[in-house]
Amino acid sequence: MNDDVYLDNNATTMVDPAVVDEMLPYFTLQFGNPSSIHSFGNTVGRSLKKARQQVQDLLGAEHDSEIIFTACGTEADSTAIMSALKAQPDRKEIITTVVEHPAVLSLCEYLEKDGYTVHWLKVDGKGRLDLDVYARLLEERADHIAVVSVMWANNETGTIFPVEKMATMAVDAGVMFHTDAVQAVGKIPMNLADSDIDMLSLSGHKLHAPKGVGVLYLRRGTRFRPLLRGGHQERGRRAGTENVASIIGLGKACELASQKMEYENVEVKAMRDRLQEGILSAVTHCFPTGDVENRLPNTCNIAFEYIEGEAILMLLNKAGIAASSGSACTSGSLEPSHVMMAMGIPYTAAHGTIRFSLSCYNTMAEIERVIEAVPPIVAQLRKLSPYWGENGPIEDPAKLFAPTYA
Ligand code: PLP
């Protein structure tokens, strides 16, 4: 532990010490293979069942057999989409959105090249979907669509999509519905038993469990084809010896997330709101991106006009503050993120977006420290910016940017 402030929890989270405690015996004394029929295996098998129930409880799923452990969120996403295509070979179309995480986006782009048709739902300036467009698409193409895959919450802006409503619309049209809920699980309450969602992906390392473990929720009765074939683990739906310790950790993390749900939505949200208000009131020419009225309680993404997000990040890092300039996968690239571009954020602002993502481990004192650190960093960078003059932005800097990206 050090004094640095970690505000990059949408990239990954610290494993909760109580989760580590729960996991430790499964590296040593409890080392049995849960598939073995002797006592070593049986004890571990019972612990896996408990973890499955803990996940079931957090999701509000009907039955623990609906929980399939995977190696990560990406695997759960791929399994869901590929299963829907394999199980319905006569359906060659997919509906998804332009703002998905690469785990879904890249797969759909690949499938497009492979001959499938992907209907990409666009978003408006606040990152919201147009449900009329979606309804029309379902009406016109329902018989051809294998699956709708729409993220529950966006990893960059925290914007929440109305997936429960969208699932009902899909299921009414006879179409399977999957949601990538990697960012939403543990941050907002869920009750899958009362929804029409057929499949849902989650990832351990976003909710204080270890990296390298995830879950595919598969509603009972949903047609399914495994991605990995081999042993009979996970009832034959995901072959491969289970990552026992991490699964135990994920179960514990889900139990803790249920207990902390209110704290997340009251205290963490209050810290996020204070952070945003503190920055917006001290810095000119910056604005929050996404649907600020309808977003995850821990996330705020602020666009600082006329400066580079990467430069802000470097100076923040020097000041002992860790944030991100988009999703973990896009930071490092000089192109603005696909999410900002999809919302039509101008280049002069899209290049300067910073995502602050909090967790229950942050404190108000840390937030005040960030609020103090940001304005001088922005001022320092704007002094160096060719688009910033003595009295603020120089005349129409958008024109200056335009030729580079024409
Ligand atoms: N989906 C979303 C929305 C994410 O934010 C991430 C990770 O950043 C993933 C999927 C991928 O999860 P994993 O890292 O477990 O593969």
PDB file of N, CA, C and O and ligand atoms in Angstrom, residues 72-74 77 101 103 151 155 180 182-183 203 205-206, ligand 1:
ATOM      1  N   CYS A  72     -12.664 -15.387 -17.748  1.00  0.00           N
ATOM      2  CA  CYS A  72     -12.709 -13.914 -17.732  1.00  0.00           C
ATOM      3  C   CYS A  72     -14.021 -13.441 -18.370  1.00  0.00           C
ATOM      4  O   CYS A  72     -14.788 -14.246 -18.909  1.00  0.00           O
ATOM      5  N   GLY A  73     -14.230 -12.134 -18.309  1.00  0.00           N
ATOM      6  CA  GLY A  73     -15.413 -11.557 -18.940  1.00  0.00           C
ATOM      7  C   GLY A  73     -15.393 -11.752 -20.447  1.00  0.00           C
ATOM      8  O   GLY A  73     -16.431 -12.029 -21.065  1.00  0.00           O
ATOM      9  N   THR A  74     -14.221 -11.620 -21.028  1.00  0.00           N
ATOM     10  CA  THR A  74     -14.092 -11.763 -22.488  1.00  0.00           C
ATOM     11  C   THR A  74     -14.553 -13.154 -22.923  1.00  0.00           C
ATOM     12  O   THR A  74     -15.274 -13.300 -23.918  1.00  0.00           O
ATOM     13  N   ASP A  77     -18.331 -13.358 -22.797  1.00  0.00           N
ATOM     14  CA  ASP A  77     -18.934 -12.663 -23.940  1.00  0.00           C
ATOM     15  C   ASP A  77     -18.854 -13.520 -25.203  1.00  0.00           C
ATOM     16  O   ASP A  77     -19.836 -13.698 -25.928  1.00  0.00           O
ATOM     17  N   HIS A 101     -17.517  -2.808 -25.322  1.00  0.00           N
ATOM     18  CA  HIS A 101     -16.105  -3.077 -25.014  1.00  0.00           C
ATOM     19  C   HIS A 101     -15.539  -3.934 -26.157  1.00  0.00           C
ATOM     20  O   HIS A 101     -16.286  -4.699 -26.782  1.00  0.00           O
ATOM     21  N   ALA A 103     -14.260  -6.641 -26.148  1.00  0.00           N
ATOM     22  CA  ALA A 103     -14.594  -8.070 -25.978  1.00  0.00           C
ATOM     23  C   ALA A 103     -15.774  -8.471 -26.851  1.00  0.00           C
ATOM     24  O   ALA A 103     -15.853  -9.601 -27.338  1.00  0.00           O
ATOM     25  N   MET A 151     -24.323  -4.002 -23.808  1.00  0.00           N
ATOM     26  CA  MET A 151     -23.695  -3.899 -22.483  1.00  0.00           C
ATOM     27  C   MET A 151     -24.651  -3.258 -21.488  1.00  0.00           C
ATOM     28  O   MET A 151     -25.476  -2.418 -21.848  1.00  0.00           O
ATOM     29  N   ASN A 155     -18.036   0.988 -19.932  1.00  0.00           N
ATOM     30  CA  ASN A 155     -16.828   1.031 -19.115  1.00  0.00           C
ATOM     31  C   ASN A 155     -16.162   2.410 -19.107  1.00  0.00           C
ATOM     32  O   ASN A 155     -15.468   2.764 -18.171  1.00  0.00           O
ATOM     33  N   ASP A 180     -23.393  -7.778 -21.629  1.00  0.00           N
ATOM     34  CA  ASP A 180     -22.078  -7.697 -21.017  1.00  0.00           C
ATOM     35  C   ASP A 180     -22.236  -6.794 -19.804  1.00  0.00           C
ATOM     36  O   ASP A 180     -22.318  -5.574 -19.923  1.00  0.00           O
ATOM     37  N   VAL A 182     -20.143  -6.661 -17.238  1.00  0.00           N
ATOM     38  CA  VAL A 182     -18.863  -6.666 -16.522  1.00  0.00           C
ATOM     39  C   VAL A 182     -18.705  -5.439 -15.625  1.00  0.00           C
ATOM     40  O   VAL A 182     -18.197  -5.534 -14.521  1.00  0.00           O
ATOM     41  N   GLN A 183     -19.151  -4.266 -16.099  1.00  0.00           N
ATOM     42  CA  GLN A 183     -18.990  -3.065 -15.277  1.00  0.00           C
ATOM     43  C   GLN A 183     -20.160  -2.854 -14.316  1.00  0.00           C
ATOM     44  O   GLN A 183     -20.044  -2.074 -13.373  1.00  0.00           O
ATOM     45  N   SER A 203     -17.111 -10.276 -14.666  1.00  0.00           N
ATOM     46  CA  SER A 203     -15.684 -10.527 -14.518  1.00  0.00           C
ATOM     47  C   SER A 203     -15.260 -10.245 -13.079  1.00  0.00           C
ATOM     48  O   SER A 203     -15.578  -9.188 -12.527  1.00  0.00           O
ATOM     49  N   HIS A 205     -12.396  -9.462 -11.602  1.00  0.00           N
ATOM     50  CA  HIS A 205     -11.457  -8.406 -11.185  1.00  0.00           C
ATOM     51  C   HIS A 205     -12.061  -7.010 -11.194  1.00  0.00           C
ATOM     52  O   HIS A 205     -11.405  -6.050 -10.811  1.00  0.00           O
ATOM     53  N   LYS A 206     -13.324  -6.886 -11.620  1.00  0.00           N
ATOM     54  CA  LYS A 206     -13.972  -5.574 -11.532  1.00  0.00           C
ATOM     55  C   LYS A 206     -14.734  -5.419 -10.213  1.00  0.00           C
ATOM     56  O   LYS A 206     -15.266  -4.357  -9.939  1.00  0.00           O
TER      57      LYS A 206
HETATM   58  N1  PLP B   1     -16.589  -5.999 -20.917  1.00  0.00           N
HETATM   59  C1  PLP B   1     -16.424  -4.810 -20.318  1.00  0.00           C
HETATM   60  C2  PLP B   1     -17.541  -3.809 -20.338  1.00  0.00           C
HETATM   61  C3  PLP B   1     -15.211  -4.497 -19.684  1.00  0.00           C
HETATM   62  O1  PLP B   1     -15.042  -3.322 -19.099  1.00  0.00           O
HETATM   63  C4  PLP B   1     -14.174  -5.490 -19.687  1.00  0.00           C
HETATM   64  C5  PLP B   1     -12.856  -5.194 -19.088  1.00  0.00           C
HETATM   65  O2  PLP B   1     -12.416  -4.047 -19.054  1.00  0.00           O
HETATM   66  C6  PLP B   1     -14.420  -6.725 -20.307  1.00  0.00           C
HETATM   67  C7  PLP B   1     -15.649  -6.945 -20.911  1.00  0.00           C
HETATM   68  C8  PLP B   1     -13.390  -7.801 -20.334  1.00  0.00           C
HETATM   69  O3  PLP B   1     -13.299  -8.476 -19.100  1.00  0.00           O
HETATM   70  P1  PLP B   1     -12.034  -9.375 -18.769  1.00  0.00           P
HETATM   71  O4  PLP B   1     -10.902  -8.431 -18.506  1.00  0.00           O
HETATM   72  O5  PLP B   1     -12.373 -10.176 -17.566  1.00  0.00           O
HETATM   73  O6  PLP B   1     -11.807 -10.241 -19.960  1.00  0.00           O
END
